[in-house]
mmCIF file of C-alpha atoms in Angstrom:
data_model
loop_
_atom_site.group_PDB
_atom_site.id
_atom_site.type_symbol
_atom_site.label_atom_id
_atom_site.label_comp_id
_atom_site.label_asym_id
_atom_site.label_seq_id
_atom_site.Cartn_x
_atom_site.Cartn_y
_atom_site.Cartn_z
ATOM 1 C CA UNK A 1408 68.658 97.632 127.971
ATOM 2 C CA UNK A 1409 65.517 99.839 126.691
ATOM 3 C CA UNK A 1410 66.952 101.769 123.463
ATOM 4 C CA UNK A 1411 64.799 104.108 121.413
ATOM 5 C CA UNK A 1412 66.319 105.297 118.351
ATOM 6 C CA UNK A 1413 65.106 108.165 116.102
ATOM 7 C CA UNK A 1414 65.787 109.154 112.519
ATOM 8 C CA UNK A 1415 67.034 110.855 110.809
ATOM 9 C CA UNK A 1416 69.265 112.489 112.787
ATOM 10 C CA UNK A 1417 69.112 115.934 110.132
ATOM 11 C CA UNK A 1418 66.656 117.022 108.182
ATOM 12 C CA UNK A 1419 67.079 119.990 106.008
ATOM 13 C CA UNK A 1420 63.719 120.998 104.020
ATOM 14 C CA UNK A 1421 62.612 124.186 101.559
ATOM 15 C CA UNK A 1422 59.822 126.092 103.538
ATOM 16 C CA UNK A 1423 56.449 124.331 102.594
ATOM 17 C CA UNK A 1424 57.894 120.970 102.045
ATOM 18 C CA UNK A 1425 56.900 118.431 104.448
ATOM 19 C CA UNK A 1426 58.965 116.519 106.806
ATOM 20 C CA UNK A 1427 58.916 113.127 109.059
ATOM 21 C CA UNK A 1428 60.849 111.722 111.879
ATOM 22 C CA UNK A 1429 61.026 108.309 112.555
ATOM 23 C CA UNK A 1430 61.205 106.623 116.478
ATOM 24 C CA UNK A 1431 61.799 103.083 117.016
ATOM 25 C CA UNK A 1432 62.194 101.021 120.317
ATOM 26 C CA UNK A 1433 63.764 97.910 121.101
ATOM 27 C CA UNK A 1434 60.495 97.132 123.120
ATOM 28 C CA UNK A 1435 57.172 97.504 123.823
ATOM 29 C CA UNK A 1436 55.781 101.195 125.147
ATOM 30 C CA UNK A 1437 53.649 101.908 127.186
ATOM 31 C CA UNK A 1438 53.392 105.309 126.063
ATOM 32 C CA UNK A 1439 55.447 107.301 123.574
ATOM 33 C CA UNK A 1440 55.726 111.763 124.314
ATOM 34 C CA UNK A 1441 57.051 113.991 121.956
ATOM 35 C CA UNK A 1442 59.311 116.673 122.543
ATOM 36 C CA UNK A 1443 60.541 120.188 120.747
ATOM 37 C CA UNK A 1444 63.145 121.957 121.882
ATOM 38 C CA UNK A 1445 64.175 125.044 120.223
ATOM 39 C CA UNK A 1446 68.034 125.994 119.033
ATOM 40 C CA UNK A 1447 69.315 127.000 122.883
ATOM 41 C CA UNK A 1448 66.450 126.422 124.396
ATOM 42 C CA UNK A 1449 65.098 123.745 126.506
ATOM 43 C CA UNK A 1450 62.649 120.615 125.674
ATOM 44 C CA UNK A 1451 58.755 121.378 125.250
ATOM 45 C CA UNK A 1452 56.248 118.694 125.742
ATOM 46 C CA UNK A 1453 54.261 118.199 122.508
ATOM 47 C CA UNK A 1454 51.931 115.281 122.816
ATOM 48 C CA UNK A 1455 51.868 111.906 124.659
ATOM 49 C CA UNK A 1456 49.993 108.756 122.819
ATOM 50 C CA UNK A 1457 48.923 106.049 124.611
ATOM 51 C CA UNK A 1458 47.145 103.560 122.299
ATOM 52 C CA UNK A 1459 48.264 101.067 119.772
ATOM 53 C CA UNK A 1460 47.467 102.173 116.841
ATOM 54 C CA UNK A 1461 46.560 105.801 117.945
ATOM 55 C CA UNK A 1462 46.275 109.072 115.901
ATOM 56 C CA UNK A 1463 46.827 112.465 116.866
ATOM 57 C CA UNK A 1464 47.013 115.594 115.371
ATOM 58 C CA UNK A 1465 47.907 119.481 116.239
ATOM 59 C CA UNK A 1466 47.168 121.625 113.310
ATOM 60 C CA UNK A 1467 50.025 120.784 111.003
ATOM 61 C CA UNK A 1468 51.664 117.939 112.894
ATOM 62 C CA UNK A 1469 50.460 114.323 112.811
ATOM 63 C CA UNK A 1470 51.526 112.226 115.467
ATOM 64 C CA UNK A 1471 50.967 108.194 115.388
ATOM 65 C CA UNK A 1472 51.588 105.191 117.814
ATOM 66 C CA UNK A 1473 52.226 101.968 115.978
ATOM 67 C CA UNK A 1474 50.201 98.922 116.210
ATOM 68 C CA UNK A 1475 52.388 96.986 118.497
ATOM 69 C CA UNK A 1476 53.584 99.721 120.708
ATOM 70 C CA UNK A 1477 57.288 100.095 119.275
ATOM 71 C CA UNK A 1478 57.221 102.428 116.965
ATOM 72 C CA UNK A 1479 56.148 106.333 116.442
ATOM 73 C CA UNK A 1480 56.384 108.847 113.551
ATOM 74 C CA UNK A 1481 55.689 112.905 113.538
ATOM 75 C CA UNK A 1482 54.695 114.660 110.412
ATOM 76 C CA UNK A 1483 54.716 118.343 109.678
ATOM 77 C CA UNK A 1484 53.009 119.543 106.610
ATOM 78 C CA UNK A 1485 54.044 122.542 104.763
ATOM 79 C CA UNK A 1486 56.794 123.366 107.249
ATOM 80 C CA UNK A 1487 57.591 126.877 108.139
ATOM 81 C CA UNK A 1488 60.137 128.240 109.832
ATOM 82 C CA UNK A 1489 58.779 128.175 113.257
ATOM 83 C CA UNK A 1490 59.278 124.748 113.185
ATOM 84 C CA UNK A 1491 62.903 125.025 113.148
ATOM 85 C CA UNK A 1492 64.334 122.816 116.325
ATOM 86 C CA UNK A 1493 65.033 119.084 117.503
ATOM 87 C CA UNK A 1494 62.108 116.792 118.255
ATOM 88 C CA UNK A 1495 62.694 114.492 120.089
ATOM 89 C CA UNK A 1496 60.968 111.101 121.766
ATOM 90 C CA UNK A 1497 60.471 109.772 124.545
ATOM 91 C CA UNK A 1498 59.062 106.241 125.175
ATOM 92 C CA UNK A 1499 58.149 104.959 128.395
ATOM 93 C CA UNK A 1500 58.550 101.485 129.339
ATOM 94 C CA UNK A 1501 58.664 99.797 132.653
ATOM 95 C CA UNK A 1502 57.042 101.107 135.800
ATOM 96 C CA UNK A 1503 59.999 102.424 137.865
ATOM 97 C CA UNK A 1504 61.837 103.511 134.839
ATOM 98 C CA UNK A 1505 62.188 107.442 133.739
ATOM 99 C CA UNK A 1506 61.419 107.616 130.038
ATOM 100 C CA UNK A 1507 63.950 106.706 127.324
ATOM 101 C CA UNK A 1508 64.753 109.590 125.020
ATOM 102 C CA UNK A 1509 65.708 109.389 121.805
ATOM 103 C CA UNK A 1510 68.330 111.468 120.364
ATOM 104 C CA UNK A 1511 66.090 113.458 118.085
ATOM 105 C CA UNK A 1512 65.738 114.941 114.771
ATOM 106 C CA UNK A 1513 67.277 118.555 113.816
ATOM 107 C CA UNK A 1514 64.855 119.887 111.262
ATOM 108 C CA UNK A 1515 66.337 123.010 109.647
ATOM 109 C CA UNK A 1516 63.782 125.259 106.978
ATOM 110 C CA UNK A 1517 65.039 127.314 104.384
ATOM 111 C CA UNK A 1518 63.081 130.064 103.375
ATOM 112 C CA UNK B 295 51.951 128.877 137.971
ATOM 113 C CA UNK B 296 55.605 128.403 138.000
ATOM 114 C CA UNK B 297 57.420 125.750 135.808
ATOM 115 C CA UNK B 298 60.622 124.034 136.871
ATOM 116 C CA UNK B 299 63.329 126.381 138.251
ATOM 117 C CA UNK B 300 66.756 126.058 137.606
ATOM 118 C CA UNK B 301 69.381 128.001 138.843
ATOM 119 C CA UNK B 302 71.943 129.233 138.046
ATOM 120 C CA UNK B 303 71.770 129.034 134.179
ATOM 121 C CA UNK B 304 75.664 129.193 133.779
ATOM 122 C CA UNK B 305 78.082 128.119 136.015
ATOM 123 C CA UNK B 306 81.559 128.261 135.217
ATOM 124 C CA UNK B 307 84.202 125.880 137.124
ATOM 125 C CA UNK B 308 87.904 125.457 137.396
ATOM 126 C CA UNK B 309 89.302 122.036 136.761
ATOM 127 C CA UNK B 310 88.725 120.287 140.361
ATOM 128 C CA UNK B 311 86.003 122.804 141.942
ATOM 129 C CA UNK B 312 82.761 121.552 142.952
ATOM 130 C CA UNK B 313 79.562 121.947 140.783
ATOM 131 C CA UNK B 314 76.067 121.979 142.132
ATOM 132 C CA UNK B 315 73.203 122.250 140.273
ATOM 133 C CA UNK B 316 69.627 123.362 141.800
ATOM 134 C CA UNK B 317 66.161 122.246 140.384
ATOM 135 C CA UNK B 318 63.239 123.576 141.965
ATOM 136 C CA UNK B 319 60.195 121.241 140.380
ATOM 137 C CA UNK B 320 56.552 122.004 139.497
ATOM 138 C CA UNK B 321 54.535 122.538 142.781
ATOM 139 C CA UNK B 322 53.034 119.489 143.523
ATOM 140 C CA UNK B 323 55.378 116.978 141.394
ATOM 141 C CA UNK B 324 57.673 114.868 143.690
ATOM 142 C CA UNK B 325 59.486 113.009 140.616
ATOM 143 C CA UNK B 326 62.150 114.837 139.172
ATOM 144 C CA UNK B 327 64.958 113.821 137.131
ATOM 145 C CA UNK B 328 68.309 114.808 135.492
ATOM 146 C CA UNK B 329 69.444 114.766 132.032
ATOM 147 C CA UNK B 330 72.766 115.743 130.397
ATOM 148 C CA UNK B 331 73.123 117.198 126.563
ATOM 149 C CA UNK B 332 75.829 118.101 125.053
ATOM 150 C CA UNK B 333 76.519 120.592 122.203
ATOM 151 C CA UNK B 334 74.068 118.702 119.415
ATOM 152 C CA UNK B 335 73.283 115.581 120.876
ATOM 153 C CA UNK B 336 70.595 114.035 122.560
ATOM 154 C CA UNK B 337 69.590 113.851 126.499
ATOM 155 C CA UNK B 338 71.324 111.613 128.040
ATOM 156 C CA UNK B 339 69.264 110.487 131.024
ATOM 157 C CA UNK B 340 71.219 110.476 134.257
ATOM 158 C CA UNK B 341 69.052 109.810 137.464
ATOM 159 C CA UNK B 342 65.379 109.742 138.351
ATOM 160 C CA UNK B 343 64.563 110.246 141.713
ATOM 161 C CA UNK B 344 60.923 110.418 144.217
ATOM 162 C CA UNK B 345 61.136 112.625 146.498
ATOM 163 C CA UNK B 346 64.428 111.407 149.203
ATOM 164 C CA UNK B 347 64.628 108.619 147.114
ATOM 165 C CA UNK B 348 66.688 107.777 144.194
ATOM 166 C CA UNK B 349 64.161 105.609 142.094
ATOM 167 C CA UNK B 350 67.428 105.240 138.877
ATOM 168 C CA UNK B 351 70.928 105.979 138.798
ATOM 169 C CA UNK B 352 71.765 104.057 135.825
ATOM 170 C CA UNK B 353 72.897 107.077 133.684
ATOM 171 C CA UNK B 354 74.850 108.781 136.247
ATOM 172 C CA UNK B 355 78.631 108.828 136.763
ATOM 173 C CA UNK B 356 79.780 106.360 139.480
ATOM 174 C CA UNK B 357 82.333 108.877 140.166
ATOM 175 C CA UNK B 358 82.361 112.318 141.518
ATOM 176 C CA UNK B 359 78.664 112.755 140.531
ATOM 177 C CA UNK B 360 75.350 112.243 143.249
ATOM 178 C CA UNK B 361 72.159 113.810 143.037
ATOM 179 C CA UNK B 362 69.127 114.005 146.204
ATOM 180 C CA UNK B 363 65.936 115.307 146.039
ATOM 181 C CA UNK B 364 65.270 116.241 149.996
ATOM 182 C CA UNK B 365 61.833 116.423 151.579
ATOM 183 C CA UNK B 366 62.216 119.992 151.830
ATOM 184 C CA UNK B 367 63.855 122.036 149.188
ATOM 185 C CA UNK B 368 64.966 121.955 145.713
ATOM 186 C CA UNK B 369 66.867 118.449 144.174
ATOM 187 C CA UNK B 370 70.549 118.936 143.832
ATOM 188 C CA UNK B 371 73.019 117.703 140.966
ATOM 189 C CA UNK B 372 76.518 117.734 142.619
ATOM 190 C CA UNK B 373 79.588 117.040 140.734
ATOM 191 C CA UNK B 374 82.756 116.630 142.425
ATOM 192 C CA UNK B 375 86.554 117.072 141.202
ATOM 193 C CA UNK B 376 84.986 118.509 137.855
ATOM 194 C CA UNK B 377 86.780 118.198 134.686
ATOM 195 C CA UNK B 378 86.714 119.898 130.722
ATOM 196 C CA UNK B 379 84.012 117.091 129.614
ATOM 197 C CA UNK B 380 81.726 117.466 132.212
ATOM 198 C CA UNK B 381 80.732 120.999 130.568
ATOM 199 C CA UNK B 382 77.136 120.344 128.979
ATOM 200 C CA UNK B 383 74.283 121.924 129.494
ATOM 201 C CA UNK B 384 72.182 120.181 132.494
ATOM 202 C CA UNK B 385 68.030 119.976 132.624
ATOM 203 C CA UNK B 386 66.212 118.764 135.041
ATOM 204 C CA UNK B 387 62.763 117.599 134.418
ATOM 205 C CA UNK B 388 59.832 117.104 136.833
ATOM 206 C CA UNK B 389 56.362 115.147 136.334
ATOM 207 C CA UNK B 390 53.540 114.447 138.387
ATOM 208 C CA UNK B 391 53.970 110.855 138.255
ATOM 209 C CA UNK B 392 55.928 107.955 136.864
ATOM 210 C CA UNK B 393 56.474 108.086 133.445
ATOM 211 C CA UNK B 394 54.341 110.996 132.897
ATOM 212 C CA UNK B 395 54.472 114.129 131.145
ATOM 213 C CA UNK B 396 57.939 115.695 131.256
ATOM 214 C CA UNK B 397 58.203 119.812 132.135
ATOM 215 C CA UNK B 398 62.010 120.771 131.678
ATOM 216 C CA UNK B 399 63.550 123.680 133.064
ATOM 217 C CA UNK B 400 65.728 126.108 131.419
ATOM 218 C CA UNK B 401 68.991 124.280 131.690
ATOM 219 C CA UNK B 402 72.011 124.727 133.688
ATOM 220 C CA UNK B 403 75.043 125.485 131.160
ATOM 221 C CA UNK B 404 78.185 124.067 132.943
ATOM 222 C CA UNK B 405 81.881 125.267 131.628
ATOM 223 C CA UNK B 406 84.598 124.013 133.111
ATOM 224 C CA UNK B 407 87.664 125.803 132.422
#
């Protein structure tokens, strides 16, 4: 079946450093979301790309959707430590199917 | 505008007791669906269903565990005969349409004891 897989699983980063996670599926998307959920809390939509190829950015985070649909990456520059949490994605793949999540990145930030 | 409901937050179950789990979704969205996590760990997807229908039960339990999602009212995660490793913490998610956007509630946090 559909498997998206995300690394690193941990991240641990100095406050200012930057910091990727990596999402890769086993097949072609047909969209890819990202996700944040705080320590305790509960997943937050982030941003959804659609396009091969596409670009997308929210301040300090980068978001891109490879060329042939499989793969994703989010960047954070200069981390703080608001962006302490687990991101997580999501790809989506066949109609009738809920989305596939990955099993996310912790990012911890030392001050 | 009020997001996806979930009540109660924690539920705590004897061995063998019945859980159920209530997700009221976004007004307007009539896909909802179910997702386990446990302490560190991903979400596990469980079942997606369309409103009366279950659309994808693939993640769920043959066992002890159903889910509906009646015309009227809010979807319920039932979970029979529970045991310790069914405690995890239990979101439901709702979207507008297939594959869309997900908006999570705040969790149900299940301990059986």
């Amino acid at each position: 079946g559909q498997q998206v897989m995300q690394i690193p699983q941990y991240q641990h980063v100095q406050e200012g450093e930057d910091f990727t996670t990596y999402c890769n599926s086993s097949t072609t998307l047909s969209n890819i979301q990202w996700y944040k959920q705080r320590p305790g809390g509960h997943p937050v939509f982030l941003i959804q790309l659609v396009k091969s190829g596409e670009v997308k950015k929210q301040k300090r985070l980068t978001f891109q959707f490879g060329e042939a649909k499989k793969n994703s990456s989010l960047h954070i520059t200069a981390t703080q430590t608001t962006d302490v949490g687990t991101y997580f994605c999501a790809g989506g793949g066949q109609a009738g199917t809920a989305l596939i999540f990955g099993k996310g990145t912790t990012l911890s930030v030392s001050s | 505008n009020a997001g996806v409901m979930q009540n109660p937050r924690h539920l705590v179950r004897r061995r063998g007791q019945e859980a159920r789990l209530r997700c009221s979704p976004v007004k307007g969205h009539s896909h909802v669906y179910w997702y386990r996590q446990l302490p560190e760990e991903g979400l596990k997807f469980m079942v997606y269903l369309q409103k009366e229908n279950i659309i994808d039960e693939s993640g769920m339990p043959k066992e002890r565990f159903s889910a509906e999602f009646p015309k009227e009212g809010p979807s319920i995660l039932r979970i029979q005969q529970v045991v310790r490793g069914d405690s995890a913490a239990y979101f439901c998610a709702s979207s507008p349409g297939q594959g869309q956007v997900h908006y999570f509630g705040s969790g149900t946090r299940l301990t059986v004891v």
